[in-house]
GROMACS .gro file of C-alpha atoms in nm:
model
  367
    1UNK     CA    1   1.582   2.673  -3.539
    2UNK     CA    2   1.831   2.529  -3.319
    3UNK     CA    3   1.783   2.786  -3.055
    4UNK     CA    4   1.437   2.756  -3.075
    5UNK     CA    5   1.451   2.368  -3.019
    6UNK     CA    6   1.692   2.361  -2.727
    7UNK     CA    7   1.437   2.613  -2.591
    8UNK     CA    8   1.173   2.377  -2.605
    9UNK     CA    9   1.364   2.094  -2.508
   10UNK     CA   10   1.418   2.314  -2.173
   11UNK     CA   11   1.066   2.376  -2.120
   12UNK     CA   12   0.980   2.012  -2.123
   13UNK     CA   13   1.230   1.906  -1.878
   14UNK     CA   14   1.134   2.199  -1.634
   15UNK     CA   15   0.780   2.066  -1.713
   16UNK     CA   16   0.877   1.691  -1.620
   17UNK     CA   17   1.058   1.816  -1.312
   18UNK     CA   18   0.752   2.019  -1.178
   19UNK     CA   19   0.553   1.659  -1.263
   20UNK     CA   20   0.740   1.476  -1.045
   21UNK     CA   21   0.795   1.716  -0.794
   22UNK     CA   22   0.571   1.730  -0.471
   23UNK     CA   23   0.548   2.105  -0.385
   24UNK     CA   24   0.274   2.126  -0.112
   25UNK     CA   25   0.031   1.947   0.150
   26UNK     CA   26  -0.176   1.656  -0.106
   27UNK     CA   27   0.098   1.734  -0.386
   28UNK     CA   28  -0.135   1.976  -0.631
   29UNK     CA   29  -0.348   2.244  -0.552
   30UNK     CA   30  -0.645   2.007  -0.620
   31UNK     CA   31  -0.524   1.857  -0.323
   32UNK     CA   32  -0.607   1.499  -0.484
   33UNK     CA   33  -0.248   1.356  -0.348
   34UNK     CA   34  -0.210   1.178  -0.664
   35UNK     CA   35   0.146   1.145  -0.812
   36UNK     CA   36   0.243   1.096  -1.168
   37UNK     CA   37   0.619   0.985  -1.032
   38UNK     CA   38   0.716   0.615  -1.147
   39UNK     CA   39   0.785   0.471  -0.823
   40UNK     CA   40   0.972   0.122  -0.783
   41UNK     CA   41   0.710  -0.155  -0.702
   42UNK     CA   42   1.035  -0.293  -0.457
   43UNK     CA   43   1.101  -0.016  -0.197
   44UNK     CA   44   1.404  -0.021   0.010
   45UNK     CA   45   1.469   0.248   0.313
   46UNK     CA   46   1.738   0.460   0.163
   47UNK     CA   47   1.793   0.723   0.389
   48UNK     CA   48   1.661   0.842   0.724
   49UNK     CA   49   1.704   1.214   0.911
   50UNK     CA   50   1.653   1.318   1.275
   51UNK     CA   51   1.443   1.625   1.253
   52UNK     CA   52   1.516   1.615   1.668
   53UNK     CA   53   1.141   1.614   1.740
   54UNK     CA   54   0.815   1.460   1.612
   55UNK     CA   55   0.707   1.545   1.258
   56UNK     CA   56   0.354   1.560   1.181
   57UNK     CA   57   0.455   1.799   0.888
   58UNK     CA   58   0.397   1.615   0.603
   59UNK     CA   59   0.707   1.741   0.328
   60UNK     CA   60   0.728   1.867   0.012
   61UNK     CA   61   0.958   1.747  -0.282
   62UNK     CA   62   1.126   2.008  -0.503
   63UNK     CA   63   1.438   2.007  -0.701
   64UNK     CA   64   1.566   1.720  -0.526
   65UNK     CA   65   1.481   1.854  -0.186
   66UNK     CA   66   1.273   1.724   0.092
   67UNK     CA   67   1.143   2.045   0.274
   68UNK     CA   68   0.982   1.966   0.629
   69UNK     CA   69   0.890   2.101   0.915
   70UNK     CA   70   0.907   1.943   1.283
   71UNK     CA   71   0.831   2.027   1.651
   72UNK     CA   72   1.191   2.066   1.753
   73UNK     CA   73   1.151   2.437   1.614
   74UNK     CA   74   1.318   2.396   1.263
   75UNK     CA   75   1.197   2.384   0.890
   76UNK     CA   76   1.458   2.154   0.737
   77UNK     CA   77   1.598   2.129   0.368
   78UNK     CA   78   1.715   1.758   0.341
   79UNK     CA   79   1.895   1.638  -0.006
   80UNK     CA   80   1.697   1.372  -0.143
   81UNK     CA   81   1.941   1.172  -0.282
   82UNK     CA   82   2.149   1.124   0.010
   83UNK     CA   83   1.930   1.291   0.345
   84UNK     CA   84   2.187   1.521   0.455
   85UNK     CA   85   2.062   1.831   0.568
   86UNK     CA   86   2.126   2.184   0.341
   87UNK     CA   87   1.992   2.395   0.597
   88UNK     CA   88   1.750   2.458   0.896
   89UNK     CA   89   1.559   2.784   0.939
   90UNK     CA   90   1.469   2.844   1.325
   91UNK     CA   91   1.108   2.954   1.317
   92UNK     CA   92   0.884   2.999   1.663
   93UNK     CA   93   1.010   2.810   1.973
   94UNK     CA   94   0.632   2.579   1.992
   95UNK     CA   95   0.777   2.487   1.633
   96UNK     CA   96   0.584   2.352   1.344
   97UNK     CA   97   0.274   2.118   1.355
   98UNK     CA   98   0.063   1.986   1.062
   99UNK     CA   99   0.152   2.266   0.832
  100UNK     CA  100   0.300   2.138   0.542
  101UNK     CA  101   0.578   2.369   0.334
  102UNK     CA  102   0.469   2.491  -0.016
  103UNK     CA  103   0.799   2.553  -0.224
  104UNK     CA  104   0.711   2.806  -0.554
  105UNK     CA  105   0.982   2.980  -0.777
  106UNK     CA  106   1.262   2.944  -0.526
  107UNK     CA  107   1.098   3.009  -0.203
  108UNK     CA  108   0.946   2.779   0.045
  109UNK     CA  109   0.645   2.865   0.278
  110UNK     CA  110   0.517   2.749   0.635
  111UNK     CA  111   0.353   2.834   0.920
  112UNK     CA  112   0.453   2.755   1.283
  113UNK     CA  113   0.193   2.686   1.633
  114UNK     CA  114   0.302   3.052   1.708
  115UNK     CA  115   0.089   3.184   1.462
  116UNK     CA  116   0.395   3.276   1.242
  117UNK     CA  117   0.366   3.260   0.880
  118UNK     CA  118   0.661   3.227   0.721
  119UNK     CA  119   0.817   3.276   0.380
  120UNK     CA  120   1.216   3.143   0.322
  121UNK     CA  121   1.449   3.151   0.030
  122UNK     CA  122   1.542   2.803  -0.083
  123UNK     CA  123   1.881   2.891  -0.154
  124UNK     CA  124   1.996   3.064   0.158
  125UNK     CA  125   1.756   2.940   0.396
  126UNK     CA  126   1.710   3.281   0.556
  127UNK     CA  127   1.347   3.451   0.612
  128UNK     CA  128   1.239   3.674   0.353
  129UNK     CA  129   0.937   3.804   0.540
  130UNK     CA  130   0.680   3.672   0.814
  131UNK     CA  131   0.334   3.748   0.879
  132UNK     CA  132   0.199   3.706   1.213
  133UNK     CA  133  -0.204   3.574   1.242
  134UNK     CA  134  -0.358   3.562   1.610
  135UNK     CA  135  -0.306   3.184   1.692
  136UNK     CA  136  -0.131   2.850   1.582
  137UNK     CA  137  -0.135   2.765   1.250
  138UNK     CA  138  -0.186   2.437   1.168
  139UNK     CA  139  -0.364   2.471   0.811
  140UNK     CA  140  -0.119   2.448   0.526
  141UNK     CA  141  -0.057   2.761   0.280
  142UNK     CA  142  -0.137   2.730  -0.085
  143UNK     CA  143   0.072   2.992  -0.324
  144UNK     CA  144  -0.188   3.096  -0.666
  145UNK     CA  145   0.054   3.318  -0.888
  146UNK     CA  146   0.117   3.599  -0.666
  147UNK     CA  147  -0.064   3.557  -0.368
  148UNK     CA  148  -0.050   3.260  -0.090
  149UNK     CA  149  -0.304   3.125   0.117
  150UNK     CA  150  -0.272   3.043   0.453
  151UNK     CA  151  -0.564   2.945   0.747
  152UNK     CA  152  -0.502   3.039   1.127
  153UNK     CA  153  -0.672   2.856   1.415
  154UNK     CA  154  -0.792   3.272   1.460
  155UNK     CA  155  -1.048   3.181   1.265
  156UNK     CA  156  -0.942   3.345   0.927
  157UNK     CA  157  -0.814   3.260   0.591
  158UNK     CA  158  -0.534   3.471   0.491
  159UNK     CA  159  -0.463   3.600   0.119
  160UNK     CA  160  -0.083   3.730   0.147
  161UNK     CA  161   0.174   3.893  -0.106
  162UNK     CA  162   0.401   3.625  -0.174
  163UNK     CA  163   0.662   3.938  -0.220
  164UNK     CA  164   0.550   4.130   0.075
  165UNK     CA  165   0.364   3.900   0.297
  166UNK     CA  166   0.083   4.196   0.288
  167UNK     CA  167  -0.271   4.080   0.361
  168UNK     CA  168  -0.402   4.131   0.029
  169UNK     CA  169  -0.802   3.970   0.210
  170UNK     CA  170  -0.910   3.783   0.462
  171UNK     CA  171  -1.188   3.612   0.540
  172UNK     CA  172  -1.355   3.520   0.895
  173UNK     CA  173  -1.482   3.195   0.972
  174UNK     CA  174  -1.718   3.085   1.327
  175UNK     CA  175  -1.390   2.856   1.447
  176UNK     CA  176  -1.035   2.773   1.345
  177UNK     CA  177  -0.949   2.713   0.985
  178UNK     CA  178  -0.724   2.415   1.061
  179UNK     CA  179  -0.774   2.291   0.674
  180UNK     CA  180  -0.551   2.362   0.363
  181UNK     CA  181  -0.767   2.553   0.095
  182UNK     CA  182  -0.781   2.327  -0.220
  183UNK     CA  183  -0.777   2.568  -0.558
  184UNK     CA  184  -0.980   2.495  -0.883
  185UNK     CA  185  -1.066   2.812  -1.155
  186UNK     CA  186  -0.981   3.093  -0.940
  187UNK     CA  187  -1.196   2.951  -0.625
  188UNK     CA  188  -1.059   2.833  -0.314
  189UNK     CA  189  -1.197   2.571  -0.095
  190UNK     CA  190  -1.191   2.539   0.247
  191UNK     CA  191  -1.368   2.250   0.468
  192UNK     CA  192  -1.473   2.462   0.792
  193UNK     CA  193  -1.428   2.399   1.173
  194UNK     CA  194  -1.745   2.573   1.192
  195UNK     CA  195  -1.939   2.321   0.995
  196UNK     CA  196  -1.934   2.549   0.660
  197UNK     CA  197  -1.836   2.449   0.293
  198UNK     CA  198  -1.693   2.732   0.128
  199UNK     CA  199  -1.605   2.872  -0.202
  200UNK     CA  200  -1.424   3.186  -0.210
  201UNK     CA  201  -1.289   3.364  -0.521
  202UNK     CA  202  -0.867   3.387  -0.485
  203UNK     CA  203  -0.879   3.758  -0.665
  204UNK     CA  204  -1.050   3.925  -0.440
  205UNK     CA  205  -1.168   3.752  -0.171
  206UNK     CA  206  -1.554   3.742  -0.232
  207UNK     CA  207  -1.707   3.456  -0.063
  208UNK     CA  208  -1.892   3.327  -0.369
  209UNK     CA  209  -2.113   3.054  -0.140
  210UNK     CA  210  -2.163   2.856   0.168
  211UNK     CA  211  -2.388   2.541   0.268
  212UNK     CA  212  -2.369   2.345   0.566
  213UNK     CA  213  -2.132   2.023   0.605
  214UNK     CA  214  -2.350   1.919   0.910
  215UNK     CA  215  -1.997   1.879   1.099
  216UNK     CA  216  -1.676   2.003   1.240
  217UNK     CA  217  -1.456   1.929   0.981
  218UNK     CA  218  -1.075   1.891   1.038
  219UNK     CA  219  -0.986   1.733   0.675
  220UNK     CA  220  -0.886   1.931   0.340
  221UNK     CA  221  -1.128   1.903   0.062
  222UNK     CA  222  -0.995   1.719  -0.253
  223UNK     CA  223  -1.131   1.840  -0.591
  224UNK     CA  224  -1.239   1.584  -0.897
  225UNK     CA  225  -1.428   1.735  -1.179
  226UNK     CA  226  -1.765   1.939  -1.016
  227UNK     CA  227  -1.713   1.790  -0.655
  228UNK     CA  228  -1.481   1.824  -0.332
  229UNK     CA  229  -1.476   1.521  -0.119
  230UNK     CA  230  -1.396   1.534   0.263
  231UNK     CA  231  -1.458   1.362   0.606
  232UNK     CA  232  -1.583   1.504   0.941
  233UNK     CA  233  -1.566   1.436   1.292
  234UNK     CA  234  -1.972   1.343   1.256
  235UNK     CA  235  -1.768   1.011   1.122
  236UNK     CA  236  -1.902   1.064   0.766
  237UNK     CA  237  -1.754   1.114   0.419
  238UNK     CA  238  -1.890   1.349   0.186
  239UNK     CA  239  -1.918   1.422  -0.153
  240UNK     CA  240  -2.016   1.842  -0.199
  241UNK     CA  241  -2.184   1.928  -0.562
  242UNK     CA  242  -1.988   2.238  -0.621
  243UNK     CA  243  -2.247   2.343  -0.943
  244UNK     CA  244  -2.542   2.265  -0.700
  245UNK     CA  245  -2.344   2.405  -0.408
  246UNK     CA  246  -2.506   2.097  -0.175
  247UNK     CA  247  -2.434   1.792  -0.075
  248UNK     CA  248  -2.434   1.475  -0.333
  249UNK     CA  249  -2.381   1.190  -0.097
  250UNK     CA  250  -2.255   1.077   0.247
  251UNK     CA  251  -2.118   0.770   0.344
  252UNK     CA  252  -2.110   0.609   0.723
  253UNK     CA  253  -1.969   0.270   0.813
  254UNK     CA  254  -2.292   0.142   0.992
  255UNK     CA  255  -2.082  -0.040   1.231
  256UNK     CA  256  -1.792   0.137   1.375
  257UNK     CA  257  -1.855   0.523   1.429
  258UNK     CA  258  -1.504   0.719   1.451
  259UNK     CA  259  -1.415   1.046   1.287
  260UNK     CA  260  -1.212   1.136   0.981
  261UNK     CA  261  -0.915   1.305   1.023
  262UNK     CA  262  -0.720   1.214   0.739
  263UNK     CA  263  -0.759   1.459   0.375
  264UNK     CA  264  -0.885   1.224   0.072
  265UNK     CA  265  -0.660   1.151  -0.217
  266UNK     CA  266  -0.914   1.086  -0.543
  267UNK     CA  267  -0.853   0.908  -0.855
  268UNK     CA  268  -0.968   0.643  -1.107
  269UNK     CA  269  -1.334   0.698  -0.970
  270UNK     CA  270  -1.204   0.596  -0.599
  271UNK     CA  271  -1.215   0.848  -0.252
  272UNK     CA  272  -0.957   0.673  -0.026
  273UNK     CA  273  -0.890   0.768   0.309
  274UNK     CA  274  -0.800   0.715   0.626
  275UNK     CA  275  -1.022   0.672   0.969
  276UNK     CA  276  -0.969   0.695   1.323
  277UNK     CA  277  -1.120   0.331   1.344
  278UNK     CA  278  -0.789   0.202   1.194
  279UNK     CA  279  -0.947   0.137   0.850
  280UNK     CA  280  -0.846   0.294   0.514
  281UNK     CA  281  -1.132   0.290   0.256
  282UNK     CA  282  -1.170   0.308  -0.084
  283UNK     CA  283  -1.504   0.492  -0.179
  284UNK     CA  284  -1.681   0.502  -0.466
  285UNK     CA  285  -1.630   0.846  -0.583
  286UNK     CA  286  -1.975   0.843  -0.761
  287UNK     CA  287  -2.241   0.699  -0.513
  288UNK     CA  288  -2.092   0.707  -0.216
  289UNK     CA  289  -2.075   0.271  -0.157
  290UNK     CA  290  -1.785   0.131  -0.012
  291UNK     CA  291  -1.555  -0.045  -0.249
  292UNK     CA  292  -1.292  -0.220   0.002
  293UNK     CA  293  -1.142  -0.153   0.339
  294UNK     CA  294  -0.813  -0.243   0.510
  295UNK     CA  295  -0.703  -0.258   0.869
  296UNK     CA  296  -0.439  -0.113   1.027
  297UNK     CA  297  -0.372  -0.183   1.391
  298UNK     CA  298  -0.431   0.206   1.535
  299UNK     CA  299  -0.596   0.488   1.374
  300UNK     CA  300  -0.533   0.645   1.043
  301UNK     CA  301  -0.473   1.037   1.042
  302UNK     CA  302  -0.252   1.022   0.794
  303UNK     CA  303  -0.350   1.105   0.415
  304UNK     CA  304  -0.314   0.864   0.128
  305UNK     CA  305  -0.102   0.952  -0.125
  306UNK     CA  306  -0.130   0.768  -0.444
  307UNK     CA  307   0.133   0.696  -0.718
  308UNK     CA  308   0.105   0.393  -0.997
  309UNK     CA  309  -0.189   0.219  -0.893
  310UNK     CA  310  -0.025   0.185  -0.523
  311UNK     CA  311  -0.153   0.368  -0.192
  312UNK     CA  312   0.088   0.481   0.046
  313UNK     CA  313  -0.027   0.557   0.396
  314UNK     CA  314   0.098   0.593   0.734
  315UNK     CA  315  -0.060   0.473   1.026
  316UNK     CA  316  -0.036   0.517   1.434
  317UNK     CA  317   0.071   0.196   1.429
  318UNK     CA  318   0.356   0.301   1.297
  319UNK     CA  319   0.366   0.143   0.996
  320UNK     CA  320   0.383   0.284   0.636
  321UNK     CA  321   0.179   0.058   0.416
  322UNK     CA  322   0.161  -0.014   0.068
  323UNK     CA  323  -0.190  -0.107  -0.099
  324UNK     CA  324  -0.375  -0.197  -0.421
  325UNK     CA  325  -0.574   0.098  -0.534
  326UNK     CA  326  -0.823  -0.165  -0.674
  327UNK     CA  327  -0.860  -0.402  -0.427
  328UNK     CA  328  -0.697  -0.271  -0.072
  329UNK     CA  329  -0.491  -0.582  -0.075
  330UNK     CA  330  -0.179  -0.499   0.103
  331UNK     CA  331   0.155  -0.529  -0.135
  332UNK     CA  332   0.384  -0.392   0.137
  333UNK     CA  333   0.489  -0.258   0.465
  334UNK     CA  334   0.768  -0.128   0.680
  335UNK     CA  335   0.749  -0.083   1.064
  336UNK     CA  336   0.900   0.291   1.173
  337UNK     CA  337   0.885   0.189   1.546
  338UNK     CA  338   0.627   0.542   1.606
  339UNK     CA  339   0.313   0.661   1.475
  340UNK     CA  340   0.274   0.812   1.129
  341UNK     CA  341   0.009   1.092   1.153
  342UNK     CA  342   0.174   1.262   0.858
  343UNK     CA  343   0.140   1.199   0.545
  344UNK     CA  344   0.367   1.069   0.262
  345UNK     CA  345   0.526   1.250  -0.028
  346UNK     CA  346   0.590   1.152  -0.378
  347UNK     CA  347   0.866   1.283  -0.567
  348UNK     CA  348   1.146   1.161  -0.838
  349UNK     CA  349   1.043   0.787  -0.762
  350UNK     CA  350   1.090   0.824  -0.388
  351UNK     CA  351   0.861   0.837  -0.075
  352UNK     CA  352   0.909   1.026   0.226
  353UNK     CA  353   0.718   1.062   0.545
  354UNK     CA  354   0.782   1.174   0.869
  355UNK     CA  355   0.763   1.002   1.223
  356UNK     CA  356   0.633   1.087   1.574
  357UNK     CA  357   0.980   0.993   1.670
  358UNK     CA  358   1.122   1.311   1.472
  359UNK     CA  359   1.271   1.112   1.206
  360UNK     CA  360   1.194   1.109   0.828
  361UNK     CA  361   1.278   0.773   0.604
  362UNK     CA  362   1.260   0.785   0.300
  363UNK     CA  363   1.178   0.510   0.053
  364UNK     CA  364   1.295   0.439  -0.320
  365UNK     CA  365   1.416   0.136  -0.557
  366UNK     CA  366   1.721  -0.062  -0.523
  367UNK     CA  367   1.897   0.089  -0.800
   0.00000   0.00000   0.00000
């Protein structure tokens, strides 16, 4: 009885570790970028690093490690507790863009603007394989069980080994697959550059449907119950019917027409995002209306992510802000000094994002 007890006391710490943890791009592979981490409603800066060059890699949170990439060449592991660096694995010499790193059972994954693909033991920090696609990557991958999914601007969606790196399928797209494949029963999700929705089954990599988006389309989908909810460059946000497998609404600001870069995060019945005409919205997830907007002073390519009630969001103007989920009202802010195009983890009560500069901050209580 007692072994059987610590056992289970074991199992729900691990549990309440991987909860707090943010392992990959939008934090879940729902890619909702919704946190269950208690952060401090008073955030100080606690720590910064100097990734050397800019950082639109937005990291992931494991273990009490920050894991993220930058354009100086290097994917970092950073200490969360105190922002000294464990190690730096060189990948390609263009370095690493928008791909975010995916950490799962002690390796971390991440592609570089060579087209590189890589996979890297946590431990060591030393490659255990790489898989090389036929241009930049700049989709993050996505690791279901034993496979990992990956997008290259070659037009494909990979399906590797997470052992191997073998291509286990791949599927071809019309244009680049710059967006991260959100998961949900076996199907994954990809938002296309060539104006496609598509679900493809993970297993074997049947394309299972398609219908058109009506635009290029640079964001990640975010799944809630039946739907995936996305923006395009046609400046529109959209709410896809994945049972009807067509569109349910789309939403427009009627006065200011600029394209949606940032991914969605969804919750409580609200789509917020960002737009490139320096608002952040808060959609009603159900019809489409807008509930509230807020205004940044540049545009927003950064995605929300969404902890306790609270936004977090970066902006060009580089500022991280801090909003009401329910209102928009702004609660807080802190001024980086340079553009935040990437987007903000969540992880053990801290937030971390990283800056055009090439530095990281990261954000927790007092305490």
């Amino acid at each position: 009885m007692r072994i059987l007890t610590v056992l289970l006391l074991a199992a729900a710490s691990l549990s309440s570790q991987q909860k707090d943890d943010w392992p990959q791009f939008r934090g879940n592979h729902a890619l909702t970028g919704v946190s269950t981490s208690a952060v401090p409603k008073t955030l100080k800066l606690l720590w910064t690093y100097d990734a050397g060059e800019p950082v639109e890699s937005s990291a992931a949170i494991a273990d009490g490690v920050v894991y993220v990439g930058s354009g100086a060449g290097f994917l970092s592991a950073v200490d969360l507790q105190t922002g000294k660096a464990r190690w730096k694995y060189k990948v390609s010499q263009e370095g690493v863009g928008e791909s975010s790193p995916a950490v799962r059972n002690g390796v971390v994954y991440v592609g570089d603007l060579a087209g590189i693909f890589h996979a890297v033991d946590i431990k060591t920090g030393k490659a255990l394989w790489t898989f090389k696609t036929g241009a930049d990557i700049k989709s993050s991958p996505v690791v279901a069980d034993d496979r990992v999914l990956i997008g290259s601007y070659d037009g494909t969606l990979y399906c590797l080994s997470v052992k191997t790196g073998a291509v286990l399928w791949k599927v071809t797209t019309e244009n680049y697959v710059h967006a991260t494949p959100a998961i949900a029963d076996g199907v994954a999700y990809i938002s296309g550059c060539d104006e496609v929705f598509r679900g493809i089954r993970i297993s074997d990599g049947k394309q299972l449907f398609e219908f058109p988006a009506g635009a290029y389309t640079a964001a990640s989908p975010s799944l809630a119950g039946a739907f995936a909810y996305f923006g395009t460059f046609s400046n529109e946000v959209l709410a896809a019917n994945l049972k009807l497998r067509k569109m349910t609404w789309r939403y427009e600001n009627p006065e200011r027409h600029f394209p949606f870069y940032s991914s969605a995060a969804v919750i409580d019945g609200k789509v917020v995002l960002g737009g490139r005409d320096k608002l952040v919205y808060g959609i009603n997830a159900t019809n489409g209306k807008p509930i509230w907007t807020f205004a940044t002073r540049s545009r927003v390519d950064s995605s929300p992510a969404v902890a306790g009630g609270r936004v977090y969001i970066g902006s060009n103007d580089g500022r991280l802000y801090v909003l009401d989920l329910a209102t928009g009202a702004k609660l807080w802010e802190y001024e980086a000094g340079a553009p935040l195009s990437a987007s903000p983890a969540i992880g053990a009560g801290k937030v971390v994002i990283g800056a055009q500069d090439g530095h990281v901050y990261c954000f927790g209580g007092a305490g």
